[in-house]
Amino acid sequence: MIPERKETNQHLSDNLFLPLENSSYHAETIAKPSISYWKDAWMRLSKNKLSMAGLVMLILLVLMAIFGPLLTPYSYDHQVLTEGNLPPSSEHWFGTDNLGRDMFTRTWNGARISLFVGFMAAIIDFIIGVAYGGFSGYKGGRTDNFMMRIIEILYGLPYLLMVILLMVVMGPGLFTIIIALTVTGWVGMARIVRGQVLQLKNAEHVLASRTFGASAGRVIRKNLLPNTMGPIIVQMTLTVPTAIFAEAFLSFLGLGVQAPVASWGVMANDGLSVILSGHWWRLFFPAFFISLTMFAFNVLGDGLQDALDPKLRK
Amino acid sequence: MAKYVMNRLFAMVITLWIIVTITFFLMHAVPGSPFNQERNTSEAVQQNLEAHYHLNEPVFIQYAIYIKSLATLDFGPSIKQSSTSVNEMIGRGFPVSAELGITSLIIAIISGIVLGIMAALRHNGAIDYMAMTFAVIGISVPNFIMATLLIQQLAVTWEIFPVATWASPMHMILPSIALATGPMAIIARLTRSSMIEVLNQDYVMTARAKGMTTFQIVMKHALRNALLPVITILGTLVAGVLTGSFVIEKIFAIPGMGKYFINGINDRDYPVIMGTTVFYSAFLIMMLFIVDIAYGILDPRIKLHKRGE
Amino acid sequence: MKKIVTMLLSLLLLIGIVGCTTTENSSSNSNSGSDDAKQEDGTKVLKLNNGSEPTSFDPPIGFDSVSWNALNNLMEGLTRLDDEDQPQPAAAKEWEKSEDGKTYTFHLREDAKWSNGEAVTAEDFEYAWKRLANPDTASPAAFLSYFIEGAEAFNTGEGSEEDVMVKAVDETTFEVTLESPVAFFPNLISNPAFFPVHKATVEENPEWHTEADTYVSNGPFKLTKWEHDSEFEFSKNENYWDADNVKLDQVNWAMVDDTNTEYQMYKTGELHTSDVPADLSEELFSDGKAQVEDQSGTYFYRFNLEMEPFQNQNIRKAFAMAVDQQKIVEFVTKNEEKPAYGFVAYGFEDAAGGDFREVGGDLVTTDADQAKELLEKGMEEEGYDQLPAVTLTYNTSDDHKKIAETLQQMYKEVLGVDVELANQEWNVFSDEQKQLNLQFSRSSFLADYGDPINFLESFQTDHSMNRTGWSNEEYDSLITKAKEETDEAKRFEYMHEAEALLFEEMPIFPIHFYNQVYLQNEDVTGIVRHPVGYMELKWADIK
């Protein structure tokens, strides 16, 4: 148990509580450290107010995506051509777009796609990227060499071309979007994890674990990953807005959900010329919620990083 | 080490060849033709055009012809701009893109790392929050919005900078900032996160206990290790930024090579697609190689090649 | 808790700036384009935007809008369109037409000169036109030469160069024999594809057209600088026969591909003209700043007659009549286009001086009740209990999307039909449409020359522009007759008949006619924008 040594010491009271809880837990179950690691992480996370706020925000966003469109009498695709570009008012909370559709309803309807795409991209990138990068870095040598060349090929191939072909072969839809995002999305994560693993695999605690005959999977999971969580989480939080905008780009090629449904990314793209025309609400609301999502992921991610860092365990 | 480098160089050629081959057949598999246009044309005209560019030959023959000319580093003529060769396009566009790219990379790397370190040192302090908020905005406001806003505010309303085109150093400022914001935010986030981790390592604690100042600790011990994830993403970032950004170049009317990547594919301008892909891939693979070398320099514990091999 | 509040506040603040600045801007829109356009030293320099790098300045190759605007002012054909879009003598000072209308004899001006000082000869024209038809040139405009006897055979590899009936009789006399009497031939040859090239230069250096210092032209301007992908520059051509009437000293062409940027450069005086960004058209029209010029072309939709349910004429008509063109131009495109109720655009005069479109009248009307009736009738004819699923496909663009979304709503409200939308990348879309893989798709037609026949010939059986699977023998024969006819009144009659037949069967329906919307610095005068798509700077001036 290494005491927390941060610049801010006002959390001293926290430290007084934690060891008690921890030790009582240990006394009851004589659990393996693996269980207590995640439990402990969650407990530490729940103590972090900022991260909890991020979590609450994400839950709220998801709830609004589900129920938001039901809060207005309008449907996301109903046009009233004579009521185009109205500013926010008590009737249209977020104003209307150029075809007179209610922006509030459209924003939350779009949230469904954007949040789904963002979450899915982050999760898939995490799974493939960590497994691939972890394995490559841990094995090293020839295996690493070979696996990294495959990544180079994926980087080098023109993405736009791949995606157009994918669209022609699979047709439009959410599933196609997810595939398109996954094809190359994970390579960044894989390279970061590999870099970290290369650095850590010769550290004392890892060497110790290997000496005791731990399997590769176990060493990666128990010794390496917890110590590389920081960059992994940052990379994951970066994936979310990237995926949200990539979805807009992919709908441009015809891969995505079809009009009149519009995701946040598509709305932000459509609304670009409002910077000149002054219909600010058409750009502001989608852009704001993308930022808010990103913000929530970030503070949650930071909390997670602190919570998962074995060095900070109490 | 010399042998390792040789091996990597050999692997590079193989990787490039695989990329060239896949791209070649991929682009011929995608529907469309370089001669599709909204206007009226006739069958005979289409056939003449195809014959002119040897597109009526079997794909394998076309592939053989292409590989042959590629061996002499000749990318062939563009179909869309028939009087320009792809070599000329890259020769004209790359210096411009690289100039813009290097400027914004310098901005992004320096300010990103400084911001990240400051945030990590004041973990959970006011600076940390400001830096993070800044990073969140930087990442979640895409550069096309950023660019349009910058032009509208600083060029049209305040008339401090010219709106667009590539004529003087003053013309470089707005696009460099617009292009740097995203990478800067990412670098700041990564630096901060790995810095926080490193600052909690035993050896940093020891250094602190020995009475070193924060500045000394950061420069001597922490930064070196904290930079690893940043270096990892720099490889692809440098390749991406230096070969041009389609969006920024379009908005600011900059004659870089970013547009060829997108327009080449949109126009099905086959030689342009191949040329830009080969150029970019070679550049990227080179950068990734440098990153791997940099790993070893930053952290001597990392061994990419077995000793004595 | 305090931390959370601080962070959220700063986030709001930063994003708020974005919001505020955009509101501010709408008010600052007022001071536009009124900067003094003239240079300080009194030279007249016009600053225009070409959008992107011209495809080519070689006349038969640069067959698109990014090459035409420049090409039309660098070079000069036998005729040039005037400010009323009528062909006037240019490199030719006069011409005669034979009795049967098939042979034209052009007399060139003695003082027509190339920018290198040499005379423009009939031989240059003969060489250029044969070059246009030559399959080795691979000109995308070659089909325009098919009006000339022997050109089609030569271009398709069945004939030889000698049989192309263009002939330099002497230094200044140029004779052309046509396949059929083409009344609009003087109009047709104002197209850049028919511009002459300087024979000696082309033969000596095939790359002559790629750089400014080797470029030889015979128009009002000459190319003095060309930085590829960046900008190019014209200066007045002192050797031009009508140089006295050319008022501009210089024209600078930028290559700005982004309409927002173009508009912003216009506002700061870096450009003298600009397109109108999508969301600003309403405001700029109401302020009287945006100007409109016709463009010969039609925005329309194609039905695929080989796919259900559009094999049925009544169902096609129902889908056409359910559409409210007026509403689309007024509330959706907002660009002051003229709603289209026929296929041929405005601007073509018949022998009696009437406009083709006005004489032809409205061939399709917006009528919700009749549309419903026709749909029911059609479904009965086909034995449908339920209409087969309909997918409307468009190529990706914000403008096409807006119209598609509006159509979708109109079909829902008027016909009670739920139409699916699908968008595709341009090149994929184009391929699929040609192969008749799309059921119901967005289309456009832009005229290559100023005659209604150009519009109507598209729907002949198996024409490359047909793309509907529609075939009608009577229609084909009407088009052939119109092409053979020498009597103008009769020719127009055939064309009216053909157009009426097209709308009787309705394989397509129109949305609106194209136009050119632009902003122009108040000091700039005399720029002529032709409906066929190119610009005339010969008479342009800066006050």
PDB file of N, CA and C in Angstrom, chain A residues 59-108:
ATOM      1  N   ILE A  59     -25.238   8.883 -18.930  1.00  0.00           N
ATOM      2  CA  ILE A  59     -26.525   8.198 -18.748  1.00  0.00           C
ATOM      3  C   ILE A  59     -27.665   9.107 -19.186  1.00  0.00           C
ATOM      4  N   LEU A  60     -27.545  10.392 -18.821  1.00  0.00           N
ATOM      5  CA  LEU A  60     -28.578  11.345 -19.231  1.00  0.00           C
ATOM      6  C   LEU A  60     -28.664  11.450 -20.748  1.00  0.00           C
ATOM      7  N   LEU A  61     -27.498  11.516 -21.390  1.00  0.00           N
ATOM      8  CA  LEU A  61     -27.490  11.608 -22.850  1.00  0.00           C
ATOM      9  C   LEU A  61     -28.184  10.400 -23.469  1.00  0.00           C
ATOM     10  N   VAL A  62     -27.880   9.233 -22.927  1.00  0.00           N
ATOM     11  CA  VAL A  62     -28.497   8.020 -23.463  1.00  0.00           C
ATOM     12  C   VAL A  62     -30.008   8.057 -23.230  1.00  0.00           C
ATOM     13  N   LEU A  63     -30.410   8.478 -22.016  1.00  0.00           N
ATOM     14  CA  LEU A  63     -31.847   8.550 -21.720  1.00  0.00           C
ATOM     15  C   LEU A  63     -32.539   9.535 -22.664  1.00  0.00           C
ATOM     16  N   MET A  64     -31.885  10.672 -22.914  1.00  0.00           N
ATOM     17  CA  MET A  64     -32.491  11.653 -23.814  1.00  0.00           C
ATOM     18  C   MET A  64     -32.566  11.110 -25.243  1.00  0.00           C
ATOM     19  N   ALA A  65     -31.556  10.346 -25.626  1.00  0.00           N
ATOM     20  CA  ALA A  65     -31.591   9.752 -26.969  1.00  0.00           C
ATOM     21  C   ALA A  65     -32.799   8.832 -27.088  1.00  0.00           C
ATOM     22  N   ILE A  66     -33.100   8.142 -25.979  1.00  0.00           N
ATOM     23  CA  ILE A  66     -34.234   7.208 -26.027  1.00  0.00           C
ATOM     24  C   ILE A  66     -35.565   7.957 -25.934  1.00  0.00           C
ATOM     25  N   PHE A  67     -35.645   8.888 -24.966  1.00  0.00           N
ATOM     26  CA  PHE A  67     -36.947   9.511 -24.701  1.00  0.00           C
ATOM     27  C   PHE A  67     -37.089  10.925 -25.264  1.00  0.00           C
ATOM     28  N   GLY A  68     -35.973  11.571 -25.610  1.00  0.00           N
ATOM     29  CA  GLY A  68     -36.016  12.960 -26.068  1.00  0.00           C
ATOM     30  C   GLY A  68     -37.020  13.215 -27.184  1.00  0.00           C
ATOM     31  N   PRO A  69     -36.980  12.415 -28.248  1.00  0.00           N
ATOM     32  CA  PRO A  69     -37.891  12.676 -29.368  1.00  0.00           C
ATOM     33  C   PRO A  69     -39.364  12.588 -28.966  1.00  0.00           C
ATOM     34  N   LEU A  70     -39.643  11.934 -27.811  1.00  0.00           N
ATOM     35  CA  LEU A  70     -41.041  11.796 -27.410  1.00  0.00           C
ATOM     36  C   LEU A  70     -41.542  13.019 -26.657  1.00  0.00           C
ATOM     37  N   LEU A  71     -40.614  13.907 -26.304  1.00  0.00           N
ATOM     38  CA  LEU A  71     -41.004  15.053 -25.479  1.00  0.00           C
ATOM     39  C   LEU A  71     -41.667  16.161 -26.288  1.00  0.00           C
ATOM     40  N   THR A  72     -41.592  16.086 -27.604  1.00  0.00           N
ATOM     41  CA  THR A  72     -42.196  17.133 -28.422  1.00  0.00           C
ATOM     42  C   THR A  72     -43.329  16.542 -29.239  1.00  0.00           C
ATOM     43  N   PRO A  73     -44.245  17.419 -29.683  1.00  0.00           N
ATOM     44  CA  PRO A  73     -45.337  16.907 -30.529  1.00  0.00           C
ATOM     45  C   PRO A  73     -44.885  16.654 -31.970  1.00  0.00           C
ATOM     46  N   TYR A  74     -43.608  16.966 -32.283  1.00  0.00           N
ATOM     47  CA  TYR A  74     -43.165  16.860 -33.677  1.00  0.00           C
ATOM     48  C   TYR A  74     -42.473  15.527 -33.923  1.00  0.00           C
ATOM     49  N   SER A  75     -42.446  15.133 -35.188  1.00  0.00           N
ATOM     50  CA  SER A  75     -41.620  13.978 -35.523  1.00  0.00           C
ATOM     51  C   SER A  75     -40.354  14.510 -36.193  1.00  0.00           C
ATOM     52  N   TYR A  76     -39.284  13.679 -36.169  1.00  0.00           N
ATOM     53  CA  TYR A  76     -37.997  14.177 -36.648  1.00  0.00           C
ATOM     54  C   TYR A  76     -38.012  14.503 -38.134  1.00  0.00           C
ATOM     55  N   ASP A  77     -38.968  13.922 -38.882  1.00  0.00           N
ATOM     56  CA  ASP A  77     -38.916  14.124 -40.339  1.00  0.00           C
ATOM     57  C   ASP A  77     -40.063  14.959 -40.884  1.00  0.00           C
ATOM     58  N   HIS A  78     -40.901  15.492 -40.006  1.00  0.00           N
ATOM     59  CA  HIS A  78     -42.027  16.255 -40.540  1.00  0.00           C
ATOM     60  C   HIS A  78     -41.601  17.664 -40.918  1.00  0.00           C
ATOM     61  N   GLN A  79     -41.798  17.986 -42.210  1.00  0.00           N
ATOM     62  CA  GLN A  79     -41.377  19.301 -42.678  1.00  0.00           C
ATOM     63  C   GLN A  79     -42.555  20.256 -42.696  1.00  0.00           C
ATOM     64  N   VAL A  80     -42.292  21.479 -42.242  1.00  0.00           N
ATOM     65  CA  VAL A  80     -43.253  22.558 -42.467  1.00  0.00           C
ATOM     66  C   VAL A  80     -42.446  23.606 -43.226  1.00  0.00           C
ATOM     67  N   LEU A  81     -42.533  23.537 -44.564  1.00  0.00           N
ATOM     68  CA  LEU A  81     -41.623  24.326 -45.391  1.00  0.00           C
ATOM     69  C   LEU A  81     -41.694  25.814 -45.121  1.00  0.00           C
ATOM     70  N   THR A  82     -42.869  26.274 -44.671  1.00  0.00           N
ATOM     71  CA  THR A  82     -43.002  27.717 -44.434  1.00  0.00           C
ATOM     72  C   THR A  82     -42.370  28.135 -43.109  1.00  0.00           C
ATOM     73  N   GLU A  83     -41.958  27.156 -42.294  1.00  0.00           N
ATOM     74  CA  GLU A  83     -41.376  27.498 -40.996  1.00  0.00           C
ATOM     75  C   GLU A  83     -39.915  27.098 -40.910  1.00  0.00           C
ATOM     76  N   GLY A  84     -39.195  27.328 -41.983  1.00  0.00           N
ATOM     77  CA  GLY A  84     -37.775  26.989 -41.999  1.00  0.00           C
ATOM     78  C   GLY A  84     -36.933  27.988 -41.234  1.00  0.00           C
ATOM     79  N   ASN A  85     -35.805  27.491 -40.664  1.00  0.00           N
ATOM     80  CA  ASN A  85     -34.814  28.347 -39.999  1.00  0.00           C
ATOM     81  C   ASN A  85     -35.388  29.255 -38.923  1.00  0.00           C
ATOM     82  N   LEU A  86     -36.296  28.736 -38.091  1.00  0.00           N
ATOM     83  CA  LEU A  86     -36.792  29.531 -36.966  1.00  0.00           C
ATOM     84  C   LEU A  86     -35.821  29.391 -35.795  1.00  0.00           C
ATOM     85  N   PRO A  87     -35.527  30.488 -35.101  1.00  0.00           N
ATOM     86  CA  PRO A  87     -34.630  30.392 -33.941  1.00  0.00           C
ATOM     87  C   PRO A  87     -35.329  29.668 -32.785  1.00  0.00           C
ATOM     88  N   PRO A  88     -34.550  29.232 -31.784  1.00  0.00           N
ATOM     89  CA  PRO A  88     -35.149  28.528 -30.651  1.00  0.00           C
ATOM     90  C   PRO A  88     -36.231  29.376 -30.002  1.00  0.00           C
ATOM     91  N   SER A  89     -37.311  28.723 -29.632  1.00  0.00           N
ATOM     92  CA  SER A  89     -38.426  29.429 -29.004  1.00  0.00           C
ATOM     93  C   SER A  89     -39.140  28.441 -28.100  1.00  0.00           C
ATOM     94  N   SER A  90     -40.221  28.871 -27.488  1.00  0.00           N
ATOM     95  CA  SER A  90     -40.937  27.949 -26.600  1.00  0.00           C
ATOM     96  C   SER A  90     -41.601  26.835 -27.402  1.00  0.00           C
ATOM     97  N   GLU A  91     -41.849  27.100 -28.688  1.00  0.00           N
ATOM     98  CA  GLU A  91     -42.467  26.060 -29.511  1.00  0.00           C
ATOM     99  C   GLU A  91     -41.435  25.054 -30.027  1.00  0.00           C
ATOM    100  N   HIS A  92     -40.355  25.602 -30.561  1.00  0.00           N
ATOM    101  CA  HIS A  92     -39.258  24.751 -31.017  1.00  0.00           C
ATOM    102  C   HIS A  92     -38.054  25.074 -30.143  1.00  0.00           C
ATOM    103  N   TRP A  93     -37.772  24.196 -29.189  1.00  0.00           N
ATOM    104  CA  TRP A  93     -36.763  24.498 -28.177  1.00  0.00           C
ATOM    105  C   TRP A  93     -35.382  24.723 -28.771  1.00  0.00           C
ATOM    106  N   PHE A  94     -35.071  23.962 -29.818  1.00  0.00           N
ATOM    107  CA  PHE A  94     -33.766  24.139 -30.457  1.00  0.00           C
ATOM    108  C   PHE A  94     -33.923  24.796 -31.826  1.00  0.00           C
ATOM    109  N   GLY A  95     -35.079  25.411 -32.087  1.00  0.00           N
ATOM    110  CA  GLY A  95     -35.304  26.027 -33.385  1.00  0.00           C
ATOM    111  C   GLY A  95     -35.690  24.990 -34.444  1.00  0.00           C
ATOM    112  N   THR A  96     -35.725  25.444 -35.715  1.00  0.00           N
ATOM    113  CA  THR A  96     -36.025  24.507 -36.801  1.00  0.00           C
ATOM    114  C   THR A  96     -34.915  24.575 -37.843  1.00  0.00           C
ATOM    115  N   ASP A  97     -34.832  23.548 -38.677  1.00  0.00           N
ATOM    116  CA  ASP A  97     -33.804  23.546 -39.717  1.00  0.00           C
ATOM    117  C   ASP A  97     -34.347  24.152 -41.007  1.00  0.00           C
ATOM    118  N   ASN A  98     -33.578  24.037 -42.084  1.00  0.00           N
ATOM    119  CA  ASN A  98     -33.959  24.737 -43.312  1.00  0.00           C
ATOM    120  C   ASN A  98     -35.261  24.234 -43.921  1.00  0.00           C
ATOM    121  N   LEU A  99     -35.657  23.007 -43.595  1.00  0.00           N
ATOM    122  CA  LEU A  99     -36.918  22.491 -44.136  1.00  0.00           C
ATOM    123  C   LEU A  99     -38.040  22.570 -43.092  1.00  0.00           C
ATOM    124  N   GLY A 100     -37.798  23.305 -42.019  1.00  0.00           N
ATOM    125  CA  GLY A 100     -38.841  23.508 -41.023  1.00  0.00           C
ATOM    126  C   GLY A 100     -39.082  22.298 -40.125  1.00  0.00           C
ATOM    127  N   ARG A 101     -38.042  21.502 -39.913  1.00  0.00           N
ATOM    128  CA  ARG A 101     -38.193  20.366 -39.001  1.00  0.00           C
ATOM    129  C   ARG A 101     -37.680  20.759 -37.620  1.00  0.00           C
ATOM    130  N   ASP A 102     -38.287  20.193 -36.583  1.00  0.00           N
ATOM    131  CA  ASP A 102     -37.955  20.566 -35.213  1.00  0.00           C
ATOM    132  C   ASP A 102     -36.566  20.049 -34.850  1.00  0.00           C
ATOM    133  N   MET A 103     -35.672  20.962 -34.501  1.00  0.00           N
ATOM    134  CA  MET A 103     -34.283  20.574 -34.230  1.00  0.00           C
ATOM    135  C   MET A 103     -34.132  19.770 -32.947  1.00  0.00           C
ATOM    136  N   PHE A 104     -34.987  20.035 -31.961  1.00  0.00           N
ATOM    137  CA  PHE A 104     -34.895  19.288 -30.712  1.00  0.00           C
ATOM    138  C   PHE A 104     -35.137  17.799 -30.981  1.00  0.00           C
ATOM    139  N   THR A 105     -36.212  17.530 -31.689  1.00  0.00           N
ATOM    140  CA  THR A 105     -36.534  16.141 -32.009  1.00  0.00           C
ATOM    141  C   THR A 105     -35.436  15.525 -32.870  1.00  0.00           C
ATOM    142  N   ARG A 106     -34.977  16.289 -33.844  1.00  0.00           N
ATOM    143  CA  ARG A 106     -33.935  15.762 -34.731  1.00  0.00           C
ATOM    144  C   ARG A 106     -32.632  15.518 -33.984  1.00  0.00           C
ATOM    145  N   THR A 107     -32.292  16.426 -33.065  1.00  0.00           N
ATOM    146  CA  THR A 107     -31.052  16.274 -32.313  1.00  0.00           C
ATOM    147  C   THR A 107     -31.058  14.974 -31.513  1.00  0.00           C
ATOM    148  N   TRP A 108     -32.155  14.708 -30.834  1.00  0.00           N
ATOM    149  CA  TRP A 108     -32.169  13.498 -29.999  1.00  0.00           C
ATOM    150  C   TRP A 108     -32.356  12.243 -30.816  1.00  0.00           C
TER     151      TRP A 108
END
